[in-house]
């Protein structure tokens, strides 16, 4: 999906008010909240030669709703191709994450507000659904009633949390929202004993046999969470993608409205926006409120499928995951953040299984090298050098100590066998695990300061060291590895490509 | 009364740890106007370096028992110094690779980067050392005498260790105070935090000042990590909440102010200890957060700080 079309018609769209905009072809109509030089970087970039350039040109002309329809169709047809409940369930989770990313994009991408309490709204939506439609308090509202109620509740709580944002900016806002998140965590974890009353179920959450959460129900028509054979009910996938499509279209209209433009000008320069007479405080509150409402809605879908809510879900790692999705896809671009959500969730899912995670690593390394060196002598030198070095090291180390190469690889498959013959895999690593990991981090940081052939000379052993650490240390522990990668993605993107994959480049004008 | 004395001592110990963390936050915020989310994780790394050093130094002699070849006090001093040096290095690396490239980026960029660094460090430690808790006490340092011996105030036993923690925290703070107020580099730091561009025009090497700030702040966090771990088990997740509390302390005192960070840390430590002692330990975190949000809303400049005027 590309958001470029969206920007095109924004550029040529006549502005309300006194400004008469020229809609002429390539005209220089003024647009609010963006730098003209930056805004038109696309026009200069299209001169890319070759088939890729033509393809890019063609893709630009595909309208946004075609992309959305394509996505919806792909998700809707997914159950036809995949019988496995696991794949369907992952697809459902991905759509939930896409919704989550859309909501966070309103606050961070459009409003430019650093909201670290976002997951709390998601949690509030989920908990509210679990309280309004479960045996916890014996309230069983039908979804058609409870979901709108919860969306409004989310918006109101968002408004309340956003209130401090009237006085606070930047870092202070981040910390107040982060504390709100902590407040939510403390309350949800300890809420089983509020003056002797059980409200949130504490660390056991709400759910299970005695407080099962109702499935979604519309006009007396219930969607059971699991099929009779205990597998994932694919109807939830359809509900999720339908909700995604509706939210996407609605937010697109919001983005193109006066409010959407005002948000972007707020993001670019709050002071200038205020000088222009924009109701800055109100805009911030609205951004918070919209984001919170989307998060709460997402929470209801999540809670209804899982038939329960547990405080362990709504923790800090989920916040980082949501940020990684938005930043990776490109903050500010709806298509981008949805794309980012797909990538991040699929990546995290694949990393669970060492056999699959291995493919991700080697493909990513080779693809990364291609992106850096293109097809050149240097690429051949690096790839060939690394391969030769690997076999040489394997032979030498094996000759010195047999045990050093006799360890078993994590997971199976032909690539595991190949890696076992190439990478040194000792039977036990002991203190070498932290040493090699720290060495890898240090060398990778060091490489970023090198240039030319020096960089290549260091790169070859580094790649081998990376493979060593990956095979021996990281594959064995998927849980920290997943989150290490998310953290690294955030830092790397911020330093190297802050606009993400599909975002729009921004230039700070001083 | 005994309860009160006991909780006061707890509060002071906790508070001096918070104060050390808060100082790091305050210094970095003063110079860079950046909320260094990774600071809490630097503190956690300090605790782990300390753990490794105690293990390494203590088991030099006989295999089974913790018997360093030098006196326990000397070991503790070395542990503290090594942890401070290690975290100082970590702080410099974080600044060099995660913050310096973003110095002229939009305000939100270094914050997101800081979040990523924090996550990266915490889970890297988990990858290397596992999620289990590390207890310095498990070594039987000095046959546990360090944790028991001391003197009495009324009926309350005050372990010597507590006194040492509080005293060394105060020594570090005084050293920092002298560094910032009495040396040329300290003067450069104050000038930079007052107005970075003007300081640069006056010939101050901003990069050097910022690196120095990270060295100081991170070393203090490392010391705090060791001190905390001397009385409670350390784990890879301890950095996040400690970072939040250190920041709270800095805000209570007035961010950017050194005496403010010390006072804020002690106030926060005492408040937390009294809540744990008299109300409920379950809700003590809640209490801390409510204090912070109250300060944020009604007195964002803190107790000792000056109101910030937004310059255009």
GROMACS .gro file of C-alpha atoms in nm, chain A residues 75-247:
model
  173
   75UNK     CA    1  -0.716  -1.142   0.467
   76UNK     CA    2  -1.065  -1.265   0.385
   77UNK     CA    3  -0.931  -1.530   0.150
   78UNK     CA    4  -0.654  -1.636   0.385
   79UNK     CA    5  -0.867  -1.902   0.560
   80UNK     CA    6  -0.926  -2.066   0.223
   81UNK     CA    7  -0.558  -2.127   0.172
   82UNK     CA    8  -0.465  -2.199   0.530
   83UNK     CA    9  -0.650  -2.468   0.718
   84UNK     CA   10  -0.436  -2.435   1.028
   85UNK     CA   11  -0.595  -2.258   1.323
   86UNK     CA   12  -0.251  -2.125   1.416
   87UNK     CA   13  -0.204  -1.930   1.093
   88UNK     CA   14  -0.557  -1.791   1.117
   89UNK     CA   15  -0.496  -1.690   1.474
   90UNK     CA   16  -0.172  -1.512   1.378
   91UNK     CA   17  -0.362  -1.333   1.102
   92UNK     CA   18  -0.619  -1.220   1.357
   93UNK     CA   19  -0.348  -1.094   1.593
   94UNK     CA   20  -0.186  -0.910   1.306
   95UNK     CA   21  -0.509  -0.730   1.222
   96UNK     CA   22  -0.550  -0.638   1.589
   97UNK     CA   23  -0.198  -0.495   1.587
   98UNK     CA   24  -0.274  -0.304   1.269
   99UNK     CA   25  -0.569  -0.141   1.443
  100UNK     CA   26  -0.351  -0.066   1.742
  101UNK     CA   27  -0.091   0.094   1.517
  102UNK     CA   28  -0.357   0.307   1.344
  103UNK     CA   29  -0.462   0.447   1.681
  104UNK     CA   30  -0.108   0.517   1.797
  105UNK     CA   31  -0.041   0.683   1.465
  106UNK     CA   32  -0.306   0.944   1.542
  107UNK     CA   33  -0.129   1.055   1.858
  108UNK     CA   34   0.234   1.009   1.758
  109UNK     CA   35   0.230   1.034   1.381
  110UNK     CA   36  -0.024   1.309   1.332
  111UNK     CA   37  -0.030   1.492   1.660
  112UNK     CA   38   0.342   1.453   1.731
  113UNK     CA   39   0.260   1.383   2.097
  114UNK     CA   40   0.475   1.129   2.278
  115UNK     CA   41   0.210   0.913   2.441
  116UNK     CA   42   0.360   0.635   2.653
  117UNK     CA   43   0.025   0.544   2.809
  118UNK     CA   44  -0.127   0.418   2.488
  119UNK     CA   45  -0.136   0.052   2.589
  120UNK     CA   46  -0.332   0.149   2.900
  121UNK     CA   47  -0.620   0.259   2.676
  122UNK     CA   48  -0.602  -0.072   2.496
  123UNK     CA   49  -0.612  -0.242   2.835
  124UNK     CA   50  -0.899  -0.025   2.952
  125UNK     CA   51  -1.099  -0.124   2.646
  126UNK     CA   52  -1.029  -0.491   2.706
  127UNK     CA   53  -1.103  -0.474   3.079
  128UNK     CA   54  -1.417  -0.268   3.023
  129UNK     CA   55  -1.547  -0.528   2.781
  130UNK     CA   56  -1.461  -0.804   3.027
  131UNK     CA   57  -1.654  -0.624   3.299
  132UNK     CA   58  -1.956  -0.529   3.091
  133UNK     CA   59  -1.997  -0.864   2.920
  134UNK     CA   60  -1.894  -1.144   3.151
  135UNK     CA   61  -1.981  -1.337   3.462
  136UNK     CA   62  -1.742  -1.122   3.667
  137UNK     CA   63  -2.024  -0.893   3.781
  138UNK     CA   64  -2.295  -1.092   3.607
  139UNK     CA   65  -2.347  -0.814   3.358
  140UNK     CA   66  -2.401  -0.945   3.008
  141UNK     CA   67  -2.447  -0.651   2.776
  142UNK     CA   68  -2.463  -0.750   2.410
  143UNK     CA   69  -2.162  -0.633   2.210
  144UNK     CA   70  -2.373  -0.400   2.005
  145UNK     CA   71  -2.431  -0.201   2.325
  146UNK     CA   72  -2.105  -0.251   2.509
  147UNK     CA   73  -1.866  -0.173   2.224
  148UNK     CA   74  -1.999   0.178   2.151
  149UNK     CA   75  -2.007   0.242   2.525
  150UNK     CA   76  -1.643   0.136   2.557
  151UNK     CA   77  -1.531   0.344   2.261
  152UNK     CA   78  -1.690   0.649   2.423
  153UNK     CA   79  -1.535   0.553   2.756
  154UNK     CA   80  -1.194   0.526   2.590
  155UNK     CA   81  -1.235   0.866   2.430
  156UNK     CA   82  -1.332   1.021   2.764
  157UNK     CA   83  -1.042   0.862   2.952
  158UNK     CA   84  -0.810   0.974   2.672
  159UNK     CA   85  -0.944   1.326   2.713
  160UNK     CA   86  -0.881   1.315   3.088
  161UNK     CA   87  -0.528   1.181   3.050
  162UNK     CA   88  -0.467   1.435   2.777
  163UNK     CA   89  -0.568   1.719   3.009
  164UNK     CA   90  -0.216   1.758   3.152
  165UNK     CA   91  -0.094   1.794   2.795
  166UNK     CA   92  -0.241   2.139   2.793
  167UNK     CA   93   0.035   2.249   3.022
  168UNK     CA   94   0.304   1.999   2.945
  169UNK     CA   95   0.503   1.943   2.634
  170UNK     CA   96   0.743   1.683   2.501
  171UNK     CA   97   0.921   1.495   2.776
  172UNK     CA   98   0.690   1.590   3.057
  173UNK     CA   99   0.393   1.466   2.864
  174UNK     CA  100   0.579   1.142   2.796
  175UNK     CA  101   0.641   1.089   3.163
  176UNK     CA  102   0.287   1.171   3.276
  177UNK     CA  103   0.143   0.927   3.026
  178UNK     CA  104   0.402   0.668   3.126
  179UNK     CA  105   0.293   0.706   3.487
  180UNK     CA  106  -0.066   0.672   3.382
  181UNK     CA  107   0.036   0.344   3.222
  182UNK     CA  108   0.206   0.237   3.547
  183UNK     CA  109  -0.108   0.334   3.736
  184UNK     CA  110  -0.308   0.111   3.507
  185UNK     CA  111  -0.065  -0.177   3.560
  186UNK     CA  112  -0.072  -0.138   3.939
  187UNK     CA  113  -0.449  -0.114   3.946
  188UNK     CA  114  -0.508  -0.408   3.713
  189UNK     CA  115  -0.256  -0.630   3.892
  190UNK     CA  116  -0.371  -0.543   4.243
  191UNK     CA  117  -0.737  -0.482   4.169
  192UNK     CA  118  -0.852  -0.812   4.318
  193UNK     CA  119  -0.858  -0.659   4.662
  194UNK     CA  120  -0.990  -0.304   4.658
  195UNK     CA  121  -1.128  -0.264   5.010
  196UNK     CA  122  -1.200  -0.633   5.003
  197UNK     CA  123  -1.371  -0.634   4.666
  198UNK     CA  124  -1.252  -0.816   4.358
  199UNK     CA  125  -1.271  -0.576   4.064
  200UNK     CA  126  -1.011  -0.668   3.806
  201UNK     CA  127  -0.929  -1.021   3.913
  202UNK     CA  128  -0.573  -0.926   4.006
  203UNK     CA  129  -0.294  -1.118   3.842
  204UNK     CA  130  -0.537  -1.391   3.737
  205UNK     CA  131  -0.730  -1.142   3.527
  206UNK     CA  132  -1.089  -1.187   3.427
  207UNK     CA  133  -1.178  -1.502   3.241
  208UNK     CA  134  -1.157  -1.875   3.284
  209UNK     CA  135  -1.445  -2.087   3.398
  210UNK     CA  136  -1.598  -1.873   3.671
  211UNK     CA  137  -1.581  -1.537   3.493
  212UNK     CA  138  -1.585  -1.626   3.125
  213UNK     CA  139  -1.607  -1.326   2.894
  214UNK     CA  140  -1.891  -1.332   2.646
  215UNK     CA  141  -1.825  -1.376   2.276
  216UNK     CA  142  -1.920  -1.099   2.037
  217UNK     CA  143  -2.292  -1.085   1.975
  218UNK     CA  144  -2.490  -0.875   1.736
  219UNK     CA  145  -2.870  -0.858   1.763
  220UNK     CA  146  -2.881  -1.187   1.947
  221UNK     CA  147  -2.649  -1.355   1.701
  222UNK     CA  148  -2.348  -1.494   1.883
  223UNK     CA  149  -2.001  -1.570   1.747
  224UNK     CA  150  -1.848  -1.847   1.958
  225UNK     CA  151  -1.479  -1.789   2.027
  226UNK     CA  152  -1.378  -2.140   1.931
  227UNK     CA  153  -1.525  -2.391   1.692
  228UNK     CA  154  -1.671  -2.713   1.825
  229UNK     CA  155  -1.334  -2.884   1.769
  230UNK     CA  156  -1.159  -2.621   1.980
  231UNK     CA  157  -0.991  -2.435   1.693
  232UNK     CA  158  -0.992  -2.062   1.627
  233UNK     CA  159  -1.326  -1.935   1.494
  234UNK     CA  160  -1.244  -1.763   1.170
  235UNK     CA  161  -1.543  -1.531   1.201
  236UNK     CA  162  -1.334  -1.320   1.438
  237UNK     CA  163  -1.081  -1.265   1.165
  238UNK     CA  164  -1.360  -1.130   0.944
  239UNK     CA  165  -1.488  -0.906   1.220
  240UNK     CA  166  -1.140  -0.772   1.286
  241UNK     CA  167  -1.063  -0.695   0.922
  242UNK     CA  168  -1.406  -0.534   0.879
  243UNK     CA  169  -1.345  -0.312   1.179
  244UNK     CA  170  -1.000  -0.232   1.041
  245UNK     CA  171  -1.145  -0.128   0.706
  246UNK     CA  172  -1.407   0.093   0.872
  247UNK     CA  173  -1.155   0.257   1.104
   0.00000   0.00000   0.00000
